[in-house]
mmCIF file of C-alpha atoms in Angstrom:
data_model
loop_
_atom_site.group_PDB
_atom_site.id
_atom_site.type_symbol
_atom_site.label_atom_id
_atom_site.label_comp_id
_atom_site.label_asym_id
_atom_site.label_seq_id
_atom_site.Cartn_x
_atom_site.Cartn_y
_atom_site.Cartn_z
ATOM 1 C CA MET A 1 117.175 101.742 147.987
ATOM 2 C CA SER A 2 115.946 104.717 145.973
ATOM 3 C CA GLN A 3 117.021 103.114 142.694
ATOM 4 C CA GLN A 4 115.073 99.926 143.483
ATOM 5 C CA ARG A 5 112.014 101.984 144.400
ATOM 6 C CA ASN A 6 112.215 103.829 141.069
ATOM 7 C CA ARG A 7 112.388 100.502 139.195
ATOM 8 C CA ILE A 8 109.298 99.220 141.000
ATOM 9 C CA ILE A 9 107.404 102.426 140.256
ATOM 10 C CA THR A 10 108.437 102.216 136.591
ATOM 11 C CA ILE A 11 107.369 98.563 136.304
ATOM 12 C CA VAL A 12 104.007 99.292 137.937
ATOM 13 C CA ALA A 13 103.459 102.283 135.624
ATOM 14 C CA ILE A 14 104.295 100.241 132.511
ATOM 15 C CA ALA A 15 102.034 97.371 133.627
ATOM 16 C CA GLY A 16 99.221 99.850 134.281
ATOM 17 C CA PHE A 17 99.657 101.410 130.845
ATOM 18 C CA ILE A 18 99.602 98.000 129.152
ATOM 19 C CA GLY A 19 96.475 97.086 131.114
ATOM 20 C CA LEU A 20 94.803 100.324 130.015
ATOM 21 C CA LEU A 21 95.656 99.626 126.365
ATOM 22 C CA ILE A 22 94.235 96.105 126.554
ATOM 23 C CA TRP A 23 91.073 97.283 128.295
ATOM 24 C CA SER A 24 90.484 100.161 125.878
ATOM 25 C CA THR A 25 91.087 97.932 122.848
ATOM 26 C CA PHE A 26 88.940 94.965 123.828
ATOM 27 C CA GLY A 27 86.484 96.588 126.219
ATOM 28 C CA VAL A 28 84.491 98.341 123.498
ATOM 29 C CA GLN A 29 84.384 95.317 121.201
ATOM 30 C CA THR A 30 80.935 94.090 122.246
ATOM 31 C CA THR A 31 79.729 92.496 118.989
ATOM 32 C CA GLU A 32 81.436 89.774 116.952
ATOM 33 C CA CYS A 33 80.395 88.896 113.385
ATOM 34 C CA ARG A 34 81.399 86.215 110.886
ATOM 35 C CA VAL A 35 80.864 87.306 107.287
ATOM 36 C CA CYS A 36 81.330 85.240 104.109
ATOM 37 C CA VAL A 37 81.660 87.062 100.786
ATOM 38 C CA ASN A 38 81.497 85.643 97.266
ATOM 39 C CA TYR A 39 83.309 87.833 94.751
ATOM 40 C CA ASN A 40 84.289 86.848 91.196
ATOM 41 C CA GLY A 41 83.415 83.214 91.870
ATOM 42 C CA ALA A 42 85.583 82.872 94.991
ATOM 43 C CA THR A 43 84.378 82.815 98.594
ATOM 44 C CA ASN A 44 86.184 83.902 101.735
ATOM 45 C CA CYS A 45 85.020 84.307 105.329
ATOM 46 C CA ALA A 46 86.313 86.488 108.146
ATOM 47 C CA VAL A 47 85.475 87.247 111.769
ATOM 48 C CA ALA A 48 85.696 90.721 113.285
ATOM 49 C CA SER A 49 84.474 92.520 116.365
ATOM 50 C CA GLY A 50 83.293 96.048 116.949
ATOM 51 C CA PRO A 51 81.286 98.312 119.220
ATOM 52 C CA ASP A 52 78.098 97.488 117.285
ATOM 53 C CA GLU A 53 76.877 95.123 114.577
ATOM 54 C CA THR A 54 77.324 97.613 111.742
ATOM 55 C CA ALA A 55 80.993 98.220 112.533
ATOM 56 C CA ALA A 56 81.720 94.522 113.083
ATOM 57 C CA VAL A 57 80.088 93.506 109.782
ATOM 58 C CA GLU A 58 81.897 96.235 107.849
ATOM 59 C CA THR A 59 85.271 95.223 109.292
ATOM 60 C CA ALA A 60 84.649 91.512 108.700
ATOM 61 C CA GLN A 61 83.574 92.160 105.104
ATOM 62 C CA THR A 62 86.643 94.287 104.409
ATOM 63 C CA THR A 63 88.843 91.535 105.852
ATOM 64 C CA ALA A 64 87.058 88.815 103.870
ATOM 65 C CA CYS A 65 87.414 90.797 100.635
ATOM 66 C CA GLY A 66 91.178 91.258 101.045
ATOM 67 C CA PRO A 67 92.357 87.939 99.565
ATOM 68 C CA LEU A 68 89.658 88.021 96.857
ATOM 69 C CA THR A 69 90.603 91.323 95.255
ATOM 70 C CA ASN A 70 93.381 92.936 93.235
ATOM 71 C CA GLY A 71 93.555 96.686 93.504
ATOM 72 C CA MET A 72 91.349 99.402 94.883
ATOM 73 C CA ASN A 73 88.531 99.054 92.324
ATOM 74 C CA ASP A 74 88.055 95.372 93.182
ATOM 75 C CA ALA A 75 88.240 96.103 96.915
ATOM 76 C CA ILE A 76 85.507 98.744 96.629
ATOM 77 C CA ALA A 77 83.316 96.516 94.447
ATOM 78 C CA CYS A 78 83.723 93.570 96.830
ATOM 79 C CA GLY A 79 82.941 95.808 99.803
ATOM 80 C CA ASN A 80 79.696 96.840 98.106
ATOM 81 C CA THR A 81 78.682 93.216 97.484
ATOM 82 C CA ALA A 82 76.077 91.782 99.859
ATOM 83 C CA PRO A 83 77.582 89.078 102.108
ATOM 84 C CA GLU A 84 76.567 85.464 101.437
ATOM 85 C CA THR A 85 76.323 84.794 105.159
ATOM 86 C CA ARG A 86 76.388 87.028 108.178
ATOM 87 C CA VAL A 87 76.224 85.718 111.736
ATOM 88 C CA CYS A 88 76.639 88.073 114.684
ATOM 89 C CA ARG A 89 76.650 87.620 118.437
ATOM 90 C CA THR A 90 76.874 90.025 121.322
ATOM 91 C CA ARG A 91 79.423 89.380 124.013
#
């Protein structure tokens, strides 16, 4: 009986921890942005979320630049390029 009780307590604790992780990860993501970047003649778009528009745009631009760049210098230059399009919405 005691062993079964310990299993139940463990399962409830693990489920609670997983729930806390999900809530803390997605709960603060209140803004979602889609950003399209044109760099060296190629265009890529990405969607990201964040606690505010600035963070969401920055993350989306970094993600959009990934496939368009080779190396750190390109990544920095692409990140400093103004997005072609930027559409944000608040959840």
